[in-house]
Structures are given as C-alpha cells and as structure tokens.
PDB file of C-alpha atoms in Angstrom:
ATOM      1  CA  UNK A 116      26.143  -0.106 -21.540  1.00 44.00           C
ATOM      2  CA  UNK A 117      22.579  -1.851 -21.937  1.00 55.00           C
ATOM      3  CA  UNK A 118      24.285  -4.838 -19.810  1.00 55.00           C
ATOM      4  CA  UNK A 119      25.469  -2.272 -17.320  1.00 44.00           C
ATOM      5  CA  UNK A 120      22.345  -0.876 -16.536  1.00 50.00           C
ATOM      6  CA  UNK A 121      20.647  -3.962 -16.718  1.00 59.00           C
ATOM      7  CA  UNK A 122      22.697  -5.417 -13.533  1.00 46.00           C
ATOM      8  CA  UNK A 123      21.957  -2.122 -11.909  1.00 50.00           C
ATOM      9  CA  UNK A 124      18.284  -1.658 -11.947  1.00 67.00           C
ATOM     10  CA  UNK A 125      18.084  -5.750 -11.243  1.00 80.00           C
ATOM     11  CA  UNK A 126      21.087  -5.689  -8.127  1.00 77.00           C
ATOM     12  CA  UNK A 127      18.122  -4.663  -5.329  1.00 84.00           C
ATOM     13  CA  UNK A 128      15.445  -7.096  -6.420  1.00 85.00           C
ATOM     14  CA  UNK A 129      17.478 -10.070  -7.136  1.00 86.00           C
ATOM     15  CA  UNK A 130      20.325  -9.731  -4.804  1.00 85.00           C
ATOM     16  CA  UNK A 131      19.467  -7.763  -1.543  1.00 90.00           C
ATOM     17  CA  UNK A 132      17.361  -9.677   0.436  1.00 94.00           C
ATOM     18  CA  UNK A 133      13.541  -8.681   1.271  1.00 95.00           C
ATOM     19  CA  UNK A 134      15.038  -8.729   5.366  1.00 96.00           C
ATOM     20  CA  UNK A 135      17.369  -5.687   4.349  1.00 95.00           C
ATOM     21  CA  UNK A 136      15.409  -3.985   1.820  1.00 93.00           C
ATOM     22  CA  UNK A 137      12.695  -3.106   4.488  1.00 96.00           C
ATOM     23  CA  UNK A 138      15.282  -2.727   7.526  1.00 96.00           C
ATOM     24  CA  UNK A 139      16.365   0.335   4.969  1.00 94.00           C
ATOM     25  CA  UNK A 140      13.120   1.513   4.001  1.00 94.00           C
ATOM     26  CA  UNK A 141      11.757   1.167   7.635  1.00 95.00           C
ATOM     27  CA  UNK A 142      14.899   3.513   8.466  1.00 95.00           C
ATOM     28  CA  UNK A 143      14.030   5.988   6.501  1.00 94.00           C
ATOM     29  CA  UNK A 144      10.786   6.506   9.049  1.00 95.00           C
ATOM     30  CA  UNK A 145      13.507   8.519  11.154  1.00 93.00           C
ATOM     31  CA  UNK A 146      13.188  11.250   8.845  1.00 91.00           C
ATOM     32  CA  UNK A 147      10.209  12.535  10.546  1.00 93.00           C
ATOM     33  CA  UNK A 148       7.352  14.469   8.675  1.00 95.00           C
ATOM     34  CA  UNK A 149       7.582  17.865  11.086  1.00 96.00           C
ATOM     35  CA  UNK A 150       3.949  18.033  13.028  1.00 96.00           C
ATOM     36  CA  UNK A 151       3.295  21.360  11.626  1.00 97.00           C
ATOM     37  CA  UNK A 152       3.201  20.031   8.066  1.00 96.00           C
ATOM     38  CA  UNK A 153       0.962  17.269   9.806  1.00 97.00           C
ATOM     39  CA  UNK A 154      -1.497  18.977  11.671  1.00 96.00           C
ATOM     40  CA  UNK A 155      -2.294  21.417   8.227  1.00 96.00           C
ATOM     41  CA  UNK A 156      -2.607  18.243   6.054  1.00 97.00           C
ATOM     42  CA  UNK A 157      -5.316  16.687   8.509  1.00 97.00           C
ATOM     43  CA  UNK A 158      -7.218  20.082   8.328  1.00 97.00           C
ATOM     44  CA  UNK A 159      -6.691  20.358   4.552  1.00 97.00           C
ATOM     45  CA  UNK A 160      -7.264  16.020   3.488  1.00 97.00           C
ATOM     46  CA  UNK A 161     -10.316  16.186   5.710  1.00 95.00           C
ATOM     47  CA  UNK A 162     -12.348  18.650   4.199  1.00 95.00           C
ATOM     48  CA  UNK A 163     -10.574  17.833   0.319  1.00 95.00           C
ATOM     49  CA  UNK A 164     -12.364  14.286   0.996  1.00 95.00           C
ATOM     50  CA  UNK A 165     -15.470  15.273   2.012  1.00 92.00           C
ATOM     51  CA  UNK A 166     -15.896  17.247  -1.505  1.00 92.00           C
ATOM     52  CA  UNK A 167     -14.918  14.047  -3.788  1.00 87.00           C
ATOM     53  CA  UNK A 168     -17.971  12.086  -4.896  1.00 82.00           C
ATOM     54  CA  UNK A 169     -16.400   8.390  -4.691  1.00 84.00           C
ATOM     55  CA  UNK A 170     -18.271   5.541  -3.547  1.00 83.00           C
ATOM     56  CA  UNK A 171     -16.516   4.420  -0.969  1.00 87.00           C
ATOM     57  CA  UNK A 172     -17.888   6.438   1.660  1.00 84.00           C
ATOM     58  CA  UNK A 173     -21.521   5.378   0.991  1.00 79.00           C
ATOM     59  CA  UNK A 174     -21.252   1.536   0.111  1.00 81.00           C
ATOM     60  CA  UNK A 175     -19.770  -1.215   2.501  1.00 79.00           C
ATOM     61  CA  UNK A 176     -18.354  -3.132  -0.273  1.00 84.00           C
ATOM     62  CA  UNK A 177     -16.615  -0.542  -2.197  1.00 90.00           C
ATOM     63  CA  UNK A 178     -12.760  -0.139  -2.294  1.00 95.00           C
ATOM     64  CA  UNK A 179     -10.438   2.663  -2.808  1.00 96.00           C
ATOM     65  CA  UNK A 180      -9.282   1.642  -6.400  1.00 96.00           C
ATOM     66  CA  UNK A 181      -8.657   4.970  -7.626  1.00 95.00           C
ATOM     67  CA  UNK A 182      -5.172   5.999  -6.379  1.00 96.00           C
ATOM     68  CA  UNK A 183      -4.064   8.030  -9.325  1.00 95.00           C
ATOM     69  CA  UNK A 184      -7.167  10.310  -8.804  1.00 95.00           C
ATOM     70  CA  UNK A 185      -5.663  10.999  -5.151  1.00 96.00           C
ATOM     71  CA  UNK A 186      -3.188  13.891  -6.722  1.00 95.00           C
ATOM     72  CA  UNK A 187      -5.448  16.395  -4.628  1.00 94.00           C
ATOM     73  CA  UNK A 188      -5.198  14.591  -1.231  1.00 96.00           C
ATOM     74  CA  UNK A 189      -1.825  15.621   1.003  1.00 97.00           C
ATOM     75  CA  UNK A 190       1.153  12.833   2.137  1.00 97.00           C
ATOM     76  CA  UNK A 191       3.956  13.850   3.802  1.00 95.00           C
ATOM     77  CA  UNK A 192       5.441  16.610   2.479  1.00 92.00           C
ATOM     78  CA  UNK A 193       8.801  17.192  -0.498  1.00 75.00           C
ATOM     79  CA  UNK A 194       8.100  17.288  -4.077  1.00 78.00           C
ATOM     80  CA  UNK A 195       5.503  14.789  -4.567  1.00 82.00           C
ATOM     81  CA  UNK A 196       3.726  15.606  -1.569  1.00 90.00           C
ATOM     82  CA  UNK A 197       0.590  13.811  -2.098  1.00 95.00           C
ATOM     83  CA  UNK A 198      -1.449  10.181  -1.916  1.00 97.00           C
ATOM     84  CA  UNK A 199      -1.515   9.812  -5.511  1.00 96.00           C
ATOM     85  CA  UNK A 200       2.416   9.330  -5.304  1.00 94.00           C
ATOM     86  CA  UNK A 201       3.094   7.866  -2.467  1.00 94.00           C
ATOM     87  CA  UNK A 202      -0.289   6.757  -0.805  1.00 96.00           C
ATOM     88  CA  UNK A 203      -0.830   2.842  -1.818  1.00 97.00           C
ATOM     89  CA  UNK A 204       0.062   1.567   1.690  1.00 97.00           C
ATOM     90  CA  UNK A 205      -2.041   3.769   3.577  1.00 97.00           C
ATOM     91  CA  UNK A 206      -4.842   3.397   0.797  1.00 97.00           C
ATOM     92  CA  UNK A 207      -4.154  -0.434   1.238  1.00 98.00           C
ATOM     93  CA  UNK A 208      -4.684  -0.153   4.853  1.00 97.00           C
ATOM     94  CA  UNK A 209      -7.715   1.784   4.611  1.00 96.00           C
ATOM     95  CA  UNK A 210      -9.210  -1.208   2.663  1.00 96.00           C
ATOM     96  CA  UNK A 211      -8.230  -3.827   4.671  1.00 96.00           C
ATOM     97  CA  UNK A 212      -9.561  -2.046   7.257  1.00 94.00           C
ATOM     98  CA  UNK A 213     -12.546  -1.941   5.649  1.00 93.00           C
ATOM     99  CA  UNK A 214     -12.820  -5.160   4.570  1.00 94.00           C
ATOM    100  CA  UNK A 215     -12.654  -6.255   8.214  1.00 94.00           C
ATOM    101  CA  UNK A 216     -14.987  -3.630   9.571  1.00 90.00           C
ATOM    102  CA  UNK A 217     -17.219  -2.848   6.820  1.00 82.00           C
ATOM    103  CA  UNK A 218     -17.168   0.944   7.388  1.00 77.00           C
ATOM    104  CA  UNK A 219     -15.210   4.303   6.429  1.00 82.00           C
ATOM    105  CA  UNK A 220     -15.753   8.024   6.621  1.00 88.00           C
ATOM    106  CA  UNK A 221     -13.723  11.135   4.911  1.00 92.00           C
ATOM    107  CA  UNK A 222     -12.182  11.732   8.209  1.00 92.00           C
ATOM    108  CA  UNK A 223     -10.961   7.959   9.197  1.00 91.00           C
ATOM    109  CA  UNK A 224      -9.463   8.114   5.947  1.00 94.00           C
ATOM    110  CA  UNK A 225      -7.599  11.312   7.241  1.00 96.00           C
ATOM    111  CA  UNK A 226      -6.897  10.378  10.050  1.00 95.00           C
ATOM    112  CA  UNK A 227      -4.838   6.882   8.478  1.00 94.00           C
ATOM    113  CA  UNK A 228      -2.883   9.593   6.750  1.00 97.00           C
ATOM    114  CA  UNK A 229      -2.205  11.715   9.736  1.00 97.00           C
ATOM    115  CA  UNK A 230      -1.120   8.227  11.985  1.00 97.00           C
ATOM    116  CA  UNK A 231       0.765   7.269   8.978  1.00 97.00           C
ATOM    117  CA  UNK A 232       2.608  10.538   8.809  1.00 97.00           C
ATOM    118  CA  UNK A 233       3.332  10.402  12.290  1.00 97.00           C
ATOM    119  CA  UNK A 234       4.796   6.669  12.398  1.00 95.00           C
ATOM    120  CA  UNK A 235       6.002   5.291   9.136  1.00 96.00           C
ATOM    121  CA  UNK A 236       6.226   7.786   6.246  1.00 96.00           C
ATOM    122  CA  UNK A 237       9.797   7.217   4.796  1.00 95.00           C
ATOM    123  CA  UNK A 238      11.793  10.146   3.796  1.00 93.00           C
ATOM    124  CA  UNK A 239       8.890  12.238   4.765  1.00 93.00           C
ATOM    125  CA  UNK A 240       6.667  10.524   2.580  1.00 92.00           C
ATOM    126  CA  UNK A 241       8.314  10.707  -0.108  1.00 91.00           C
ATOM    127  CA  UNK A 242       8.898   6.527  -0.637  1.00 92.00           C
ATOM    128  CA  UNK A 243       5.452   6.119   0.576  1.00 94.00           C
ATOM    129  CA  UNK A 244       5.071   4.206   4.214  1.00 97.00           C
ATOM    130  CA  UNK A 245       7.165   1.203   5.910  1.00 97.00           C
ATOM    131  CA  UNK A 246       5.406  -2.116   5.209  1.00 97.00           C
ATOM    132  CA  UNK A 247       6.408  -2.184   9.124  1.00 98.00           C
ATOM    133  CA  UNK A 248       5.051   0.614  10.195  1.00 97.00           C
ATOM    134  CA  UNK A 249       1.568  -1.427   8.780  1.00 97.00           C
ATOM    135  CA  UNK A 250       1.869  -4.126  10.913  1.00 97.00           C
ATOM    136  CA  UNK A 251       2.736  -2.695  14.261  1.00 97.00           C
ATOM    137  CA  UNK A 252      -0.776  -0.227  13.091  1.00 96.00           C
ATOM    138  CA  UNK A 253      -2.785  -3.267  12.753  1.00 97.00           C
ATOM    139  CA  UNK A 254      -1.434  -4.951  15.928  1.00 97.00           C
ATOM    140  CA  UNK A 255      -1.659  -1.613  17.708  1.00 96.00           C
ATOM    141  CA  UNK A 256      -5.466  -1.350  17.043  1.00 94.00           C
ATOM    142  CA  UNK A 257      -6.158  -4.657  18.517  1.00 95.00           C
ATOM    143  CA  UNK A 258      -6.516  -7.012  15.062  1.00 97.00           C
ATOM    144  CA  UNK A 259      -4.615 -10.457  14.704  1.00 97.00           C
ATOM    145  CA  UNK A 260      -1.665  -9.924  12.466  1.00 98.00           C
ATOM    146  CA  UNK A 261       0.821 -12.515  10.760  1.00 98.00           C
ATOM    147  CA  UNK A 262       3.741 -11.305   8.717  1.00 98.00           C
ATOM    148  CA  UNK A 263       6.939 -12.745   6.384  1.00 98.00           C
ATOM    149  CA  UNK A 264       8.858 -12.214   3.786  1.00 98.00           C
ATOM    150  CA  UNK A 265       8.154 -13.178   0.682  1.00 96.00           C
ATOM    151  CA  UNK A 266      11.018 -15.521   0.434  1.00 95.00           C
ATOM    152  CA  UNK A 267       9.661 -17.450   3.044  1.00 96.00           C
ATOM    153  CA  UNK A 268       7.317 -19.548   1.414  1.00 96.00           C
ATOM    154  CA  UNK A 269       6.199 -21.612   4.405  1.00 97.00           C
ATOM    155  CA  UNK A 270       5.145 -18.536   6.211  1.00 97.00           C
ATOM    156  CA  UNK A 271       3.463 -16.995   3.426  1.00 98.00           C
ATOM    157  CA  UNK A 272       1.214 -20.273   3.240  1.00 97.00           C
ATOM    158  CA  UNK A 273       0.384 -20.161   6.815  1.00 98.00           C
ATOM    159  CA  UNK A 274      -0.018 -16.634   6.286  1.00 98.00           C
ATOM    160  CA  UNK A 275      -2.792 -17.436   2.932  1.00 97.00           C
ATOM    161  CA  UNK A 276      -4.040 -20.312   4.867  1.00 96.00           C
ATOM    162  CA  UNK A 277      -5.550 -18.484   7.914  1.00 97.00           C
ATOM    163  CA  UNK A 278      -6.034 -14.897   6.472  1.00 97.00           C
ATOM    164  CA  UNK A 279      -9.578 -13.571   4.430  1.00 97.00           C
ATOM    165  CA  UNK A 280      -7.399 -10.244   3.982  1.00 98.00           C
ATOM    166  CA  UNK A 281      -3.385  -9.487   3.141  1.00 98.00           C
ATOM    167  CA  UNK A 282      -1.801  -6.346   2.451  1.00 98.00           C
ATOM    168  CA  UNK A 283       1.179  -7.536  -0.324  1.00 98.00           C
ATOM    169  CA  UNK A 284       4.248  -5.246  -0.689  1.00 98.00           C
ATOM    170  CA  UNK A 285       5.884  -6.269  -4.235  1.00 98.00           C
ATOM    171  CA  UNK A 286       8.545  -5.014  -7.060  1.00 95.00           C
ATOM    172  CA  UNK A 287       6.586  -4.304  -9.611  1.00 94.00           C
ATOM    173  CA  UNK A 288       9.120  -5.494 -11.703  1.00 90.00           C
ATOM    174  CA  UNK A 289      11.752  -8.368 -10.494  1.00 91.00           C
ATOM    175  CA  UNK A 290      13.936  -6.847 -13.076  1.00 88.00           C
ATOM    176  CA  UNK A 291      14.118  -3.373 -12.120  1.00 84.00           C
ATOM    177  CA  UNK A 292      14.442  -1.088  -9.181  1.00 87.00           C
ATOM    178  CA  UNK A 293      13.400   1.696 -11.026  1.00 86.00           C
ATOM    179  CA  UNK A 294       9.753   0.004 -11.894  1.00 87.00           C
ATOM    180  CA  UNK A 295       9.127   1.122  -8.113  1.00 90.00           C
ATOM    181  CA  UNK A 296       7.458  -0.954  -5.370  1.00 94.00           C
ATOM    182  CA  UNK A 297       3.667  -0.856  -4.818  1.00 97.00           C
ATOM    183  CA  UNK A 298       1.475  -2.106  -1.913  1.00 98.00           C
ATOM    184  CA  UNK A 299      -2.156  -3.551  -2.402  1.00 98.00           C
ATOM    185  CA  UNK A 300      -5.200  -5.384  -0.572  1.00 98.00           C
ATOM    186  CA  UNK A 301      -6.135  -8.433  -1.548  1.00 98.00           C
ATOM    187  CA  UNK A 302      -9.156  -9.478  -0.329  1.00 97.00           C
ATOM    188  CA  UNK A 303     -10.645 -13.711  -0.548  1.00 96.00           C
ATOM    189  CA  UNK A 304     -14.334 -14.342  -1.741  1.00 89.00           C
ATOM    190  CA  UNK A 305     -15.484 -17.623  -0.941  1.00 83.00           C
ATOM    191  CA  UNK A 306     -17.092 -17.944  -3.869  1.00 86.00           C
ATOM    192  CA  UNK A 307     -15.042 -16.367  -6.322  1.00 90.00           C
ATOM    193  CA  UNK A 308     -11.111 -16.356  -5.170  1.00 96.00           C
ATOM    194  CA  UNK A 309      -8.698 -13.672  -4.551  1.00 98.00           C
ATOM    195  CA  UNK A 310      -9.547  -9.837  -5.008  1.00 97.00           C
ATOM    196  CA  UNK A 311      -6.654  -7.824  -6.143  1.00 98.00           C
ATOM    197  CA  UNK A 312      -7.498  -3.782  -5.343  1.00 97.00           C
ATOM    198  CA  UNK A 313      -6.024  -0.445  -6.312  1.00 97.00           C
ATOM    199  CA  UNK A 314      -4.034  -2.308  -8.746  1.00 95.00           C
ATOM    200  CA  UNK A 315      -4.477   0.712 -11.399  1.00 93.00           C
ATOM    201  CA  UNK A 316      -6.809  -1.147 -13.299  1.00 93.00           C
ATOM    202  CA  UNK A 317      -9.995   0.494 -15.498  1.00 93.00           C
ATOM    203  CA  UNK A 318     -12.389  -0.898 -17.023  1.00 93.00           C
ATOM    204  CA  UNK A 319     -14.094   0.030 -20.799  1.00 92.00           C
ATOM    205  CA  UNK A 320     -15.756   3.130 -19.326  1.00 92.00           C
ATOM    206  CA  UNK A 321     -12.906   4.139 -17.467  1.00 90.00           C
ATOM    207  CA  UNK A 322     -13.666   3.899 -14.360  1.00 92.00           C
ATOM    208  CA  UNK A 323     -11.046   2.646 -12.045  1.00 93.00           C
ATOM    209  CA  UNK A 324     -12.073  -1.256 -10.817  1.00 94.00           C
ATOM    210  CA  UNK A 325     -10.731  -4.392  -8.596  1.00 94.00           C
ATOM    211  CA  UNK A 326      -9.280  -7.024 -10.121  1.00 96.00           C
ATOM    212  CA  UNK A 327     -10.811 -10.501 -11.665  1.00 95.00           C
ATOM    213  CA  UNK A 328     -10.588 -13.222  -8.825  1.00 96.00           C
ATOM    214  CA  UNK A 329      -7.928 -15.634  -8.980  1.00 97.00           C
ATOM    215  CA  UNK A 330      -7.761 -18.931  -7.632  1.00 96.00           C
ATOM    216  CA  UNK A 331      -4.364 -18.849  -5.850  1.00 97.00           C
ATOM    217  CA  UNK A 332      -2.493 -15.864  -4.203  1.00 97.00           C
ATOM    218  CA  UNK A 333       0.131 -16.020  -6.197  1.00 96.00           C
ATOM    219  CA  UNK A 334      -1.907 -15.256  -9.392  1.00 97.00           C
ATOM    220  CA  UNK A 335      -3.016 -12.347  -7.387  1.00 97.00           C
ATOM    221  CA  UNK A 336       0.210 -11.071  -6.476  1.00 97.00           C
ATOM    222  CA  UNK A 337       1.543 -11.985  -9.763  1.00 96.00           C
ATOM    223  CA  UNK A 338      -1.458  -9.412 -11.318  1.00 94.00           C
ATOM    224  CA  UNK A 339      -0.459  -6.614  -9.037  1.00 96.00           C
ATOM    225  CA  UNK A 340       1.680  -4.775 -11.991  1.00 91.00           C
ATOM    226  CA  UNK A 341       1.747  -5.623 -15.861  1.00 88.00           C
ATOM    227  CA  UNK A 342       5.226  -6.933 -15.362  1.00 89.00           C
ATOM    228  CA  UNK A 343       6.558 -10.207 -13.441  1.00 92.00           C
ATOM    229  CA  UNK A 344       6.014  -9.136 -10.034  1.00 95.00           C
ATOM    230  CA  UNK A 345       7.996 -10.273  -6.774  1.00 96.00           C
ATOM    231  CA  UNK A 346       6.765 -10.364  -3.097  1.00 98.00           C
ATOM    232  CA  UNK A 347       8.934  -8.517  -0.990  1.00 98.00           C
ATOM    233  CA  UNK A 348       6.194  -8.582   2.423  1.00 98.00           C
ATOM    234  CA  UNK A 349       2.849 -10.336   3.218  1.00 98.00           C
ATOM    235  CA  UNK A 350       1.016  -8.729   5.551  1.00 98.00           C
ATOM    236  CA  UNK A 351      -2.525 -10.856   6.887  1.00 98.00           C
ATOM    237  CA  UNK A 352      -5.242  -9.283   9.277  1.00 98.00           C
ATOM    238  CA  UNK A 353      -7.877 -10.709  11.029  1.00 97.00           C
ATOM    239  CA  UNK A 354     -10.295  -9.387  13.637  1.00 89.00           C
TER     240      UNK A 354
END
C-alpha cells in the first residue's frame, strides 16, 4: 500500500506537465466568487487591516512575511475562506508590487484581494489564485512582465537575467501532491543575493522574517519549503 500511495501523491508533480497543471488550475477561475460575497469582504478586509499593527504599512522596505497570521483577513469564500489559507499569491503580489513601487496602504492591500477575487480565485478561492491570473494583473497595470515554466530552463534564465523581482509558483514537495503548492516573492539585493519572502520562516523571537540571501535563484526557490521543492511558474516584473 505504502508503494501505492507513493505513485499517487508523486503522479501530478512528476508526470503532468507544469503547461497542464496551470491550464487546470487557471480553469478553475470559472467558478466565480459571487460579487455579493466580494463587495462584503472589501468592506470587512479593509477596515480588519487597518486594526493590525504590522509594519508593512509604515516602512518601505518591509514585506508581508506573516501569512499564517492572515486567518482574520477574508479570500474568496467555502470553508477556508480566508488569506491565511489561500492568500500567498495575492500576498506575493502585494510584495512585488511593493518592491517595485516602494509603497502600500490597508486598502491597496484590499483592494489586490477584491481584483483577485474578481479575476483569478480558483474554486472560489479555495486553491488560492491562478499563477495566470498574476501575470495578465501585472501586464494589465502597465509593468513589464516575462513568464515560463519551470521546465523551461532557458526562459527561466532570461527570465533571472533581466528581472530584480519574480513571483515563483512551486510544489512544495516534488514528491507529493498533497504537500500543496505555494507562491512567493523573491526579491535580488545587489549586494547580498536573492530574498526569499513569506516563506513561513521565524526567527528566535518569533517573529515571522525573509529569508537569508542566496547567491543563485535556484537556492532561493529550492528554500521556499523544508522539502525538495520544484518550480512549476516564474513570474518576473519590472517597471
């Protein structure tokens, strides 16, 4: 039975590839969040946001890091219902956004939710946001985007030669389905290397931090979970 299950949980990762593993998830953006549902989480995110005391509304160069403190803040709607779930691409595209523009406000973060909810939330929310729906955001709102898969190793180069900030969609585990996928920011220092955030990482008091630098991307992406990671989408943004 172990050898069962093990073929199983491993058959997406190692044998669908990335092309048709976001052609389904971006399908599952048809299953629309209903604008009701919408509308009162806008109302309810905005004011919830204004009442948390995190950093990142006062300081340029601080990152949303914290996702698993978002249980309070609204996605989508079903069982999970909320940022803390669901959130990390829309939490990744606040901070590339940020990273770019060097500002953010309670209610720009609500309103990435809202535009998220309205184009990309798949199943409602419920499996998060299509990595697609991020790029045609970025593109939409006038930034220079570059995308591929993360079997496409000539593209991803291009992508890490040209780009200061990436948005990475990965398995956390290239074993197993059911270790979930996660999306992250990575952000380059040209001092220090590659910036891994919202990577569930705390420090010794903690507090909820970005990664160590790395020198290459693919240290960075292969930090993004404790496991061996794979890269399903790069995402870069420029202004």
């Amino acid at each position: 039975m172990g050898c069962v299950r093990r073929f199983f949980v491993s058959f997406i990762p190692k044998h669908v590839s990335n092309r048709v593993f976001l052609n389904i998830y971006h399908a599952l953006t048809w299953i629309k969040v209903p604008r009701r549902i919408r509308e009162q989480n806008y109302t309810f995110n905005c004011e919830q946001l204004k009442s948390e005391k995190w950093n990142i509304w006062n300081s340029q160069s601080a990152y949303i890091e914290n996702q698993n403190e978002w249980k309070n803040i609204r996605f989508g709607t079903g069982s999970h219902h909320n940022m803390s779930y669901s959130g990390c691409e829309v939490i990744a595209s606040y901070n590339a956004w940020k990273a770019l523009k060097g500002s953010g406000s309670p209610e720009q973060m609500a309103k990435f939710i809202l535009d998220y909810e309205t184009h990309g939330a798949a199943l409602q929310g419920e499996f998060g946001t299509s990595p697609y729906a991020i790029k045609k955001y970025f593109k939409k709102n006038g930034f220079s985007v570059a995308a591929a898969y993360g079997d496409d190793h000539t593209a991803v180069d291009a992508i890490d030669n040209t780009y200061k900030v990436m948005i990475a969609t990965v398995y956390n585990d290239r074993n197993d389905i059911t270790k979930q996928v996660h999306t992250v920011c990575i952000t380059i220092d040209s001092k220090k290397g590659y910036i891994v955030h919202n990577a569930y990482l705390v420090n010794k008091n903690g507090t909820y931090v970005e990664s160590t630098p790395y020198g290459t991307l693919a240290e960075a992406i292969g930090h993004i979970s404790k496991r061996e990671t794979k890269l399903i989408y790069l995402i870069g943004i420029g202004c």
